Amino acid sequence: MNSLYFSFAAGNREPNRNNYEVAETAHMPTSERMFDYELGYNLTMHHFIAGVNLYYMDYIDQLVLTGKINSVGEAIMTNVPHSYRRGLKLPPVQRSGNG
């Protein structure tokens, strides 16, 4: 049996209290938004299961670490106007039975 699938999801993340406390006044963080697209294929044979999954995550105002720390040593985050992640996932091949 074979299966092909497509998935779409959207998510939001609000800055936490600490993000506001350590932010520079001119760069107060805002919420980020993410749209996730995934396309996958699964192959199931008598003694063998394999699959592949392609993904693309599109971010608007992603919250990222700046690499800077404030006066008390806490990490500072800021928004990036547009960013993405994309990739390929190959789940481990599964074998069943004596084959």
XYZ file of N, CA, C and O in Angstrom, residues 39-80:
168
model
N 4.704 17.758 2.294
C 4.303 16.799 1.270
C 5.072 15.516 1.549
O 6.300 15.560 1.730
N 4.358 14.411 1.613
C 5.028 13.168 1.961
C 4.525 11.985 1.174
O 3.445 12.016 0.559
N 5.330 10.939 1.206
C 4.993 9.698 0.521
C 5.435 8.541 1.407
O 6.553 8.540 1.937
N 4.553 7.564 1.578
C 4.865 6.356 2.333
C 4.686 5.142 1.439
O 3.693 5.048 0.703
N 5.625 4.228 1.507
C 5.586 2.987 0.737
C 5.557 1.839 1.723
O 6.434 1.731 2.591
N 4.556 1.002 1.631
C 4.442 -0.162 2.500
C 4.374 -1.401 1.622
O 3.477 -1.538 0.793
N 5.349 -2.270 1.797
C 5.371 -3.537 1.076
C 5.237 -4.646 2.108
O 5.108 -4.384 3.297
N 5.319 -5.878 1.658
C 5.075 -7.025 2.532
C 5.927 -6.995 3.807
O 5.423 -7.146 4.907
N 7.236 -6.773 3.704
C 8.112 -6.770 4.879
C 8.924 -5.480 4.975
O 10.018 -5.470 5.534
N 8.382 -4.379 4.457
C 9.195 -3.183 4.316
C 8.307 -1.942 4.361
O 7.281 -1.887 3.697
N 8.706 -0.944 5.153
C 7.990 0.329 5.221
C 9.029 1.451 5.102
O 10.018 1.457 5.831
N 8.792 2.395 4.178
C 9.717 3.516 4.001
C 8.895 4.763 3.680
O 7.736 4.677 3.268
N 9.514 5.912 3.850
C 8.794 7.146 3.569
C 9.739 8.307 3.341
O 10.941 8.230 3.610
N 9.170 9.395 2.849
C 9.910 10.633 2.642
C 8.949 11.788 2.902
O 7.750 11.684 2.639
N 9.463 12.876 3.459
C 8.633 14.021 3.781
C 9.407 15.297 3.442
O 10.525 15.486 3.902
N 8.822 16.152 2.611
C 9.385 17.455 2.283
C 8.629 18.502 3.081
O 7.401 18.425 3.192
N 9.330 19.490 3.643
C 8.631 20.524 4.396
C 9.185 21.904 4.078
O 10.340 22.057 3.699
N 8.313 22.888 4.236
C 8.674 24.294 4.065
C 7.928 25.074 5.136
O 6.696 25.029 5.194
N 8.662 25.757 5.993
C 8.067 26.545 7.071
C 8.364 28.013 6.790
O 9.524 28.427 6.791
N 7.334 28.786 6.532
C 7.450 30.196 6.174
C 7.101 31.036 7.403
O 5.994 30.941 7.927
N 8.052 31.849 7.867
C 7.864 32.657 9.069
C 7.705 34.132 8.729
O 8.403 34.655 7.864
N 6.830 34.777 9.439
C 6.681 36.225 9.395
C 6.971 36.723 10.810
O 6.352 36.259 11.772
N 7.929 37.623 10.944
C 8.344 38.168 12.241
C 8.802 37.091 13.222
O 8.479 37.125 14.404
N 9.611 36.136 12.735
C 10.112 35.076 13.608
C 10.950 35.667 14.734
O 11.777 36.547 14.522
N 10.715 35.175 15.941
C 11.503 35.569 17.111
C 12.796 34.755 17.114
O 12.757 33.526 17.136
N 13.940 35.441 17.077
C 15.230 34.756 17.052
C 16.175 35.391 18.068
O 16.049 36.565 18.409
N 17.112 34.604 18.533
C 18.141 35.119 19.428
C 19.083 36.018 18.638
O 19.468 35.702 17.516
N 19.474 37.141 19.231
C 20.366 38.078 18.554
C 21.839 37.753 18.788
O 22.697 38.242 18.061
N 22.121 36.953 19.795
C 23.504 36.697 20.171
C 24.003 37.696 21.206
O 25.115 37.585 21.710
N 23.163 38.680 21.526
C 23.517 39.689 22.530
C 22.908 39.304 23.871
O 21.919 38.566 23.927
N 23.488 39.828 24.930
C 22.905 39.661 26.261
C 22.740 41.040 26.884
O 23.438 41.987 26.536
N 21.781 41.127 27.800
C 21.555 42.419 28.461
C 22.518 42.586 29.637
O 23.408 41.754 29.843
N 22.315 43.623 30.426
C 23.241 43.950 31.518
C 23.289 42.903 32.629
O 24.240 42.877 33.408
N 22.271 42.037 32.707
C 22.285 40.988 33.729
C 22.534 39.603 33.124
O 22.355 38.593 33.782
N 22.929 39.560 31.850
C 23.319 38.297 31.223
C 22.213 37.495 30.575
O 22.415 36.329 30.252
N 21.045 38.092 30.379
C 19.954 37.359 29.737
C 19.990 37.559 28.232
O 20.309 38.638 27.739
N 19.646 36.504 27.488
C 19.668 36.546 26.026
C 18.569 37.471 25.497
O 17.462 37.514 26.035
N 18.896 38.207 24.450
C 17.949 39.140 23.831
C 17.436 38.535 22.523
O 18.219 38.015 21.724
N 16.123 38.613 22.324
C 15.507 38.141 21.086
C 14.949 39.328 20.321
O 14.604 40.346 20.900
N 14.843 39.155 19.001
C 14.249 40.178 18.154
C 13.471 39.497 17.037
O 13.606 38.290 16.829
N 12.668 40.261 16.321
C 11.910 39.722 15.203
C 12.702 39.861 13.905
O 13.356 40.864 13.669
N 12.632 38.840 13.083
C 13.176 38.877 11.726
C 11.962 38.968 10.804
O 11.063 38.126 10.890
